[in-house]
Coordinates of C-alpha atoms and ligand atoms in Angstrom, one line a residue:
X2 CA 41.9 26.6 -49.9
X3 CA 44.7 24.2 -49.0
X4 CA 47.5 26.3 -47.8
X5 CA 50.3 26.4 -45.2
X6 CA 49.7 28.7 -42.3
X7 CA 52.5 28.8 -39.7
X8 CA 54.1 25.8 -41.4
X9 CA 51.1 23.6 -41.1
X10 CA 48.8 22.6 -44.1
X11 CA 45.3 23.9 -43.5
X12 CA 42.0 23.4 -45.3
X13 CA 40.4 26.8 -45.0
X14 CA 41.1 27.7 -41.4
X15 CA 41.4 24.2 -40.0
X16 CA 44.8 22.6 -39.7
X17 CA 45.0 19.1 -41.0
X18 CA 47.1 17.8 -38.2
X19 CA 44.2 18.5 -35.7
X20 CA 41.8 16.8 -38.1
X21 CA 43.9 13.7 -38.3
X22 CA 44.2 13.6 -34.5
X23 CA 40.5 14.0 -34.0
X24 CA 39.0 12.0 -36.9
X25 CA 41.8 9.6 -37.8
X26 CA 43.3 8.7 -41.2
X27 CA 42.8 8.1 -44.1
X28 CA 40.3 10.9 -44.4
X29 CA 38.8 12.8 -47.3
X30 CA 38.7 16.6 -46.6
X31 CA 36.7 19.0 -48.6
X32 CA 36.7 22.8 -48.7
X33 CA 33.1 24.0 -48.9
X34 CA 34.2 27.4 -50.2
X35 CA 36.4 26.0 -52.9
X36 CA 33.4 24.1 -54.2
X37 CA 31.2 27.2 -54.1
X38 CA 34.0 29.2 -55.8
X39 CA 34.1 26.7 -58.7
X40 CA 30.4 26.8 -59.0
X41 CA 30.3 30.6 -59.0
X42 CA 33.0 30.6 -61.8
X43 CA 30.5 28.8 -64.0
X44 CA 27.7 31.2 -63.1
X45 CA 29.8 34.2 -63.8
X46 CA 31.3 32.8 -67.0
X47 CA 27.8 32.0 -68.4
X48 CA 26.2 35.2 -67.3
X49 CA 23.8 36.4 -70.1
X50 CA 23.7 33.0 -71.8
X51 CA 20.4 31.2 -71.0
X52 CA 21.8 28.2 -69.1
X53 CA 21.3 25.4 -66.7
X54 CA 24.4 23.9 -65.0
X55 CA 23.8 20.4 -63.8
X56 CA 26.6 19.1 -61.4
X57 CA 27.6 15.6 -62.4
X58 CA 26.8 13.7 -59.2
X59 CA 29.1 10.8 -60.1
X60 CA 32.2 13.0 -59.3
X61 CA 31.3 13.2 -55.6
X62 CA 27.9 12.2 -54.4
X63 CA 28.2 12.9 -50.7
X64 CA 25.0 14.4 -49.4
X65 CA 26.7 17.3 -47.8
X66 CA 28.2 18.3 -51.1
X67 CA 25.0 17.8 -53.0
X68 CA 23.2 19.9 -50.4
X69 CA 25.8 22.7 -50.6
X70 CA 25.3 22.9 -54.4
X71 CA 21.5 22.4 -54.2
X72 CA 21.3 25.5 -51.9
X73 CA 23.0 27.6 -54.6
X74 CA 20.4 26.5 -57.1
X75 CA 22.4 23.9 -58.9
X76 CA 20.9 21.4 -61.2
X77 CA 22.2 17.8 -61.2
X78 CA 23.3 15.3 -63.8
X79 CA 22.6 11.7 -62.7
X80 CA 23.4 8.3 -64.1
X81 CA 21.3 6.0 -61.8
X82 CA 18.3 5.8 -59.6
X83 CA 20.6 5.8 -56.7
X84 CA 22.0 9.2 -57.7
X85 CA 18.5 10.5 -58.0
X86 CA 17.7 9.2 -54.5
X87 CA 20.8 11.1 -53.2
X88 CA 19.8 14.4 -55.0
X89 CA 16.3 14.2 -53.5
X90 CA 17.7 13.4 -50.0
X91 CA 20.0 16.4 -50.3
X92 CA 17.2 18.8 -51.1
X93 CA 17.9 19.1 -54.9
X94 CA 15.1 20.1 -57.2
X95 CA 14.1 17.2 -59.4
X96 CA 12.9 19.6 -62.0
X97 CA 16.5 20.5 -62.7
X98 CA 17.8 16.9 -63.0
X99 CA 19.0 15.4 -66.2
X100 CA 19.3 11.6 -66.4
X101 CA 22.3 10.5 -68.5
X102 CA 23.8 7.0 -69.0
X103 CA 24.0 4.3 -71.6
X104 CA 21.7 1.8 -69.9
X105 CA 18.8 2.9 -67.8
X106 CA 16.4 0.3 -66.4
X107 CA 12.6 0.5 -66.7
X108 CA 12.5 1.0 -62.9
X109 CA 14.9 3.9 -62.9
X110 CA 13.0 5.5 -65.8
X111 CA 9.7 5.2 -63.9
X112 CA 11.2 6.6 -60.7
X113 CA 12.7 9.6 -62.6
X114 CA 9.3 10.2 -64.3
X115 CA 7.5 10.1 -61.0
X116 CA 9.8 12.6 -59.5
X117 CA 9.3 14.9 -62.5
X118 CA 12.9 15.3 -63.7
X119 CA 13.9 17.9 -66.3
X120 CA 14.9 15.5 -69.1
X121 CA 16.5 12.2 -70.2
X122 CA 19.7 12.2 -72.2
X123 CA 19.0 9.1 -74.4
X124 CA 21.8 7.0 -75.8
X125 CA 19.9 4.8 -78.2
X126 CA 16.7 4.5 -80.1
X127 CA 15.7 1.5 -78.0
X128 CA 15.9 3.6 -74.9
X129 CA 13.7 6.3 -76.5
X130 CA 11.1 3.7 -77.3
X131 CA 11.2 2.4 -73.7
X132 CA 10.8 5.9 -72.2
X133 CA 8.0 6.6 -74.6
X134 CA 6.2 3.4 -73.6
X135 CA 6.7 3.9 -69.8
X136 CA 5.7 7.6 -70.0
X137 CA 2.7 7.2 -72.1
X138 CA 1.3 4.3 -70.0
X139 CA 1.7 6.5 -67.0
X140 CA 0.0 9.5 -68.8
X141 CA 3.2 11.5 -68.6
X142 CA 5.3 13.4 -71.1
X143 CA 9.1 13.0 -70.9
X144 CA 11.4 15.6 -72.3
X145 CA 14.3 13.9 -74.0
X146 CA 17.6 14.8 -75.7
X147 CA 19.5 12.4 -77.9
X148 CA 23.1 12.0 -77.0
X149 CA 25.0 12.2 -80.2
X150 CA 28.5 11.3 -80.8
X151 CA 30.2 14.1 -82.7
X152 CA 33.3 12.1 -83.5
X153 CA 35.7 14.5 -81.9
X154 CA 39.0 13.5 -80.4
X155 CA 39.0 14.7 -76.8
X156 CA 42.7 14.1 -76.4
X157 CA 42.4 12.7 -72.9
X158 CA 43.1 9.3 -71.2
X159 CA 41.5 6.5 -73.3
X160 CA 39.4 5.3 -70.4
X161 CA 37.7 8.7 -70.1
X162 CA 37.4 9.7 -73.7
X163 CA 33.9 9.1 -75.0
X164 CA 33.3 11.1 -78.2
X165 CA 34.7 8.9 -80.9
X166 CA 32.5 6.7 -83.2
X167 CA 34.1 3.6 -81.7
X168 CA 33.0 4.3 -78.2
X169 CA 29.9 2.8 -76.6
X170 CA 28.3 6.2 -75.8
X171 CA 25.6 8.1 -77.8
X172 CA 24.6 7.6 -81.4
X173 CA 26.4 8.5 -84.6
X174 CA 25.6 12.1 -85.3
X175 CA 24.9 11.2 -88.9
X176 CA 22.0 9.0 -87.9
X177 CA 20.5 11.5 -85.5
X178 CA 18.1 13.3 -87.8
X179 CA 16.3 10.1 -88.7
X180 CA 16.0 9.1 -85.0
X181 CA 14.6 12.5 -84.1
X182 CA 12.0 12.2 -86.9
X183 CA 10.9 8.8 -85.7
X184 CA 10.9 10.0 -82.1
X185 CA 8.6 12.9 -83.0
X186 CA 5.8 10.4 -83.8
X187 CA 6.1 8.5 -80.5
X188 CA 3.6 9.1 -77.6
X189 CA 4.7 10.3 -74.2
X190 CA 7.9 12.1 -75.2
X191 CA 9.0 15.4 -76.6
X192 CA 12.4 15.4 -78.3
X193 CA 13.5 18.9 -77.5
X194 CA 17.2 18.6 -76.7
X195 CA 20.5 17.6 -78.2
X196 CA 23.2 16.4 -75.9
X197 CA 26.8 15.2 -76.1
X198 CA 29.7 14.6 -73.8
X199 CA 33.1 13.9 -75.4
X200 CA 35.2 13.0 -72.5
X201 CA 36.6 14.0 -69.1
X202 CA 39.7 15.8 -67.9
X203 CA 40.0 17.9 -71.1
X204 CA 42.8 20.4 -70.8
X205 CA 42.1 21.8 -74.3
X206 CA 39.0 23.7 -75.1
X207 CA 39.2 23.3 -78.9
X208 CA 37.6 19.7 -78.9
X209 CA 34.7 21.0 -76.9
X210 CA 34.1 23.9 -79.3
X211 CA 34.4 21.5 -82.2
X212 CA 31.7 19.4 -80.6
X213 CA 29.6 22.5 -80.0
X214 CA 29.9 23.4 -83.7
X215 CA 28.8 20.0 -84.8
X216 CA 25.9 19.7 -82.4
X217 CA 24.8 23.3 -83.2
X218 CA 24.7 22.4 -86.9
X219 CA 22.5 19.4 -86.0
X220 CA 20.2 21.7 -84.0
X221 CA 19.8 24.0 -87.0
X222 CA 19.0 21.0 -89.3
X223 CA 16.5 19.6 -86.8
X224 CA 14.8 23.0 -86.4
X225 CA 14.6 23.4 -90.1
X226 CA 12.8 20.1 -90.3
X227 CA 10.3 21.4 -87.8
X228 CA 11.5 19.9 -84.6
X229 CA 11.2 22.1 -81.5
X230 CA 14.7 21.9 -80.1
X231 CA 15.0 24.1 -77.0
X232 CA 18.2 23.0 -75.3
X233 CA 21.8 21.9 -76.1
X234 CA 23.7 19.9 -73.4
X235 CA 27.4 19.9 -74.0
X236 CA 28.2 17.6 -71.1
X237 CA 31.0 18.0 -68.6
X238 CA 34.7 17.5 -69.2
X239 CA 36.7 20.6 -68.3
X240 CA 40.0 19.4 -66.9
X241 CA 41.7 20.5 -63.7
X242 CA 45.4 20.8 -62.7
X243 CA 46.8 17.6 -61.3
X244 CA 50.4 18.1 -62.2
X245 CA 52.4 21.3 -61.5
X246 CA 53.1 21.8 -65.2
X247 CA 49.4 21.5 -66.2
X248 CA 47.0 24.3 -66.7
X249 CA 43.3 23.8 -65.9
X250 CA 40.8 24.4 -68.7
X251 CA 39.2 27.7 -68.2
X252 CA 35.5 27.9 -68.0
X253 CA 35.7 31.6 -68.6
X254 CA 37.5 31.1 -71.9
X255 CA 35.2 28.3 -72.9
X256 CA 32.1 30.4 -72.2
X257 CA 33.6 33.4 -74.0
X258 CA 34.3 31.4 -77.1
X259 CA 31.0 29.7 -77.0
X260 CA 28.9 32.9 -76.5
X261 CA 29.0 34.2 -80.1
X262 CA 27.9 30.7 -81.4
X263 CA 24.8 30.8 -79.2
X264 CA 23.8 34.4 -79.8
X265 CA 20.1 34.9 -80.7
X266 CA 19.5 31.1 -81.1
X267 CA 16.9 31.0 -78.3
X268 CA 18.6 27.9 -77.0
X269 CA 19.3 27.0 -73.4
X270 CA 22.8 25.8 -72.9
X271 CA 23.2 22.9 -70.4
X272 CA 26.5 21.8 -68.9
X273 CA 27.3 18.8 -66.7
X274 CA 30.5 19.6 -64.9
X275 CA 31.7 17.2 -62.2
X276 CA 35.5 17.3 -61.8
X277 CA 35.9 21.0 -62.3
X278 CA 33.6 21.7 -59.4
X279 CA 35.0 19.4 -56.8
X280 CA 38.4 17.9 -57.7
X281 CA 40.5 20.7 -56.4
X282 CA 38.3 21.2 -53.4
X283 CA 39.4 17.8 -51.8
X284 CA 42.4 16.0 -50.5
X285 CA 43.0 12.5 -49.1
X286 CA 44.8 12.8 -45.8
X287 CA 46.9 9.8 -45.0
X288 CA 49.6 8.8 -42.5
X289 CA 53.0 7.2 -43.1
X290 CA 53.1 3.8 -41.4
X291 CA 56.7 3.0 -42.2
X292 CA 59.5 3.5 -44.6
X293 CA 60.8 0.4 -46.3
X294 CA 63.9 -0.1 -48.3
X295 CA 64.0 -3.0 -51.0
X296 CA 67.3 -2.9 -52.7
X297 CA 67.6 0.4 -54.6
X298 CA 63.9 1.3 -54.0
X299 CA 62.4 3.2 -51.1
X300 CA 58.8 2.6 -50.3
X301 CA 56.7 5.0 -48.2
X302 CA 53.9 2.8 -46.8
X303 CA 50.8 4.8 -45.9
X304 CA 47.5 3.9 -44.2
X305 CA 45.5 4.9 -47.3
X306 CA 45.3 2.6 -50.3
X307 CA 43.9 1.9 -53.7
X308 CA 40.6 1.0 -52.2
X309 CA 40.3 4.6 -50.9
X310 CA 41.7 6.4 -54.0
X311 CA 41.7 4.3 -57.1
X312 CA 42.7 6.8 -59.7
X313 CA 46.5 6.1 -59.7
X314 CA 46.0 2.4 -60.0
X315 CA 43.2 2.7 -62.6
X316 CA 44.4 5.5 -64.8
X317 CA 48.0 6.0 -63.8
X318 CA 46.7 9.3 -62.5
X319 CA 49.0 11.8 -60.9
X320 CA 48.1 13.3 -57.5
X321 CA 50.5 15.9 -56.0
X322 CA 51.7 14.9 -52.5
X323 CA 52.1 17.6 -49.8
X324 CA 53.5 17.0 -46.4
X325 CA 51.2 18.3 -43.7
X326 CA 54.1 19.8 -41.9
X327 CA 55.9 22.2 -44.2
X328 CA 59.2 20.7 -45.1
X329 CA 62.6 22.3 -45.6
X330 CA 63.2 22.2 -49.4
X331 CA 66.7 20.6 -49.0
X332 CA 65.7 17.3 -47.5
X333 CA 64.5 15.1 -50.3
X334 CA 63.9 11.4 -51.0
X335 CA 62.8 9.5 -54.1
X336 CA 60.2 6.9 -53.3
X337 CA 57.1 5.0 -54.2
X338 CA 54.1 5.9 -52.0
X339 CA 52.1 2.7 -51.5
X340 CA 49.2 1.4 -49.5
X341 CA 48.8 -1.9 -47.5
X342 CA 46.6 -3.6 -50.1
X343 CA 47.9 -6.9 -51.6
X344 CA 48.3 -5.7 -55.1
X345 CA 51.3 -4.3 -57.0
X346 CA 48.9 -1.8 -58.4
X347 CA 48.3 -0.4 -55.0
X348 CA 50.4 2.8 -55.3
X349 CA 49.7 6.5 -55.0
X350 CA 53.0 7.6 -56.6
X351 CA 56.1 6.1 -58.2
X352 CA 59.6 7.3 -58.1
X353 CA 58.3 10.6 -56.7
X354 CA 60.6 13.3 -55.3
X355 CA 59.3 14.0 -51.8
X356 CA 60.4 15.7 -48.7
X357 CA 62.2 13.3 -46.3
X358 CA 59.3 11.4 -44.7
X359 CA 59.3 9.2 -41.6
X360 CA 56.8 7.0 -39.8
X361 CA 54.0 9.0 -38.3
X362 CA 54.2 11.9 -40.8
X363 CA 50.9 13.0 -42.4
X364 CA 50.7 13.7 -46.2
X365 CA 47.9 15.0 -48.3
X366 CA 47.1 13.7 -51.8
X367 CA 45.8 16.7 -53.7
X368 CA 43.0 17.1 -56.2
X369 CA 41.1 14.1 -54.7
X370 CA 37.7 15.7 -54.4
X371 CA 36.4 14.2 -57.7
X372 CA 36.3 10.5 -58.4
X373 CA 37.9 9.8 -55.1
X374 CA 35.6 8.6 -52.4
X375 CA 32.9 7.6 -55.1
X376 CA 35.3 5.0 -56.5
X377 CA 36.3 3.6 -53.2
X378 CA 35.6 0.1 -52.1
X379 CA 36.0 -2.2 -49.1
X380 CA 38.7 -4.4 -50.9
X381 CA 40.8 -6.2 -48.4
X382 CA 38.0 -5.6 -45.9
X383 CA 39.2 -2.1 -45.3
X384 CA 36.5 0.2 -43.8
X385 CA 36.2 3.3 -46.0
X386 CA 37.5 6.7 -44.8
X387 CA 35.5 9.4 -43.2
X388 CA 34.6 12.6 -45.2
X389 CA 34.9 16.0 -43.6
X390 CA 33.5 19.2 -45.1
X391 CA 35.3 22.3 -43.9
X392 CA 33.7 25.8 -43.9
X393 CA 36.0 28.4 -42.4
X394 CA 36.7 27.1 -38.9
X395 CA 33.8 24.7 -38.9
X396 CA 34.2 21.0 -39.4
X397 CA 31.2 19.0 -40.6
X398 CA 31.4 15.2 -40.6
X399 CA 29.9 14.5 -44.0
X400 CA 30.4 10.8 -43.6
X401 CA 31.7 8.9 -40.6
X402 CA 34.5 6.4 -40.9
X403 CA 33.1 2.9 -41.5
X404 CA 33.4 0.3 -38.8
X405 CA 33.9 -3.4 -38.9
X406 CA 30.2 -3.9 -38.5
X407 CA 29.6 -1.8 -41.6
X408 CA 31.8 -4.2 -43.5
X409 CA 29.5 -7.2 -42.8
X410 CA 26.2 -5.4 -43.0
X411 CA 23.7 -7.4 -45.0
X412 CA 25.8 -10.5 -44.9
X413 CA 24.9 -13.6 -42.9
X414 CA 26.4 -16.9 -41.8
X415 CA 24.4 -19.9 -43.1
Ligands
LIG669 N1 28.3 14.0 -68.2 C1 28.5 12.7 -68.6 C2 27.6 12.1 -69.5 C3 29.6 12.0 -68.1 O1 29.8 10.7 -68.6 C4 30.6 12.6 -67.2 C5 31.7 11.9 -66.7 C6 30.3 13.9 -66.8 C7 29.2 14.6 -67.3 C8 31.2 14.7 -65.9 O2 32.4 14.9 -66.5 P1 33.5 15.8 -65.7 O3 33.1 17.2 -65.7 O4 33.7 15.3 -64.3 O5 34.8 15.6 -66.5 N2 36.6 8.3 -63.1 C9 37.2 9.1 -64.0 C10 36.3 10.0 -64.7 C11 35.1 9.4 -65.4 C12 34.2 10.4 -66.0 C13 32.9 9.8 -66.5 N3 32.0 10.7 -67.0 C14 38.4 9.8 -63.4 O6 38.6 9.6 -62.2 O7 39.2 10.5 -64.1

């Protein structure tokens, strides 16, 4: 969906140069049809398996994106009351919302119960007790799943690996049966699901299948003990291609290898994909302010910064850089691409081979649709970028660029 047409990089049928002139930079640009294609890939791959796919709102929570997915019947995976507010505002169906997260407040739990969400993925016995107490005092029944930790090595960046015993997430799978037994006696809840999420940006499917095997064995043991387990939530995590030599994890392959394991189990499979739906559908468009030479090093200083896209600074993440104007392959430079923020960590790329860039050129940081805008901040009092959703030739302003007044909203001078 991001391709060169007549030498100019386009998103669908809109050229990025025109967007920069009209809406300014830095700007997040999303392809609506890329999002829908990724969503449909899940639907096709899971065809025939009873399933509920809940888009992980944290990956990109813009209302326009949530609404796009809600209209195709998506469910949503949320981790806060704020995310539930967004889902409702975007027209999402609360009955297809799962509430994940390691620390939910009583207020968030009440809000979610009032809205009638599908279920809670609980991460501790204390949380189960709290949900039971709140639900029963409001004469409600909450459906819950326990998030278990299958102790699988997800082989991803340590900050986004979550499935090992030493991580803060979930409970040890070995103690799960006792917790389910005790939960069965609590009022206001039905423990009818098992959930897990072993990490994010997984390029290999094997760890996910290993987690499936371990959680399915738990489902069998729980059912044998008389517990009415109806769904298995395997979380999100399928990785996307950030580097040219990487290969995205295939949902089709994952579903094909999962299918025989689920046959005739009468179990609904739930998934919580975030990145694999939106990452490749977005870019961050930024303009070169100047080229600076310090000794041996060349710096391309751009108007976007770590406050706009934090992933390189936080995870040493790689984002491919494309010039908006298609460049002759012969002209090359090796440079660091950096932003104006006062931090050495404010870089988008280091020692990267790039086309020869000059002040005023536009570049696109690829695969920025997931964990891009949502991790942005106003650090250095920088107004956050606008977000544009492209559908064919149409441009929808999904979020306007922040103004200086936005920066001080809610503050006052004593
Ligand atoms: N479900 C749970 C319980 C999660 O914790 C996550 C992501 C997901 C689903 C969605 O995972 P996905 O399909 O997107 O891999 N900021 C980091 C990623 C953090 C992921 C946190 N949890 C990054 O930029 O790489």
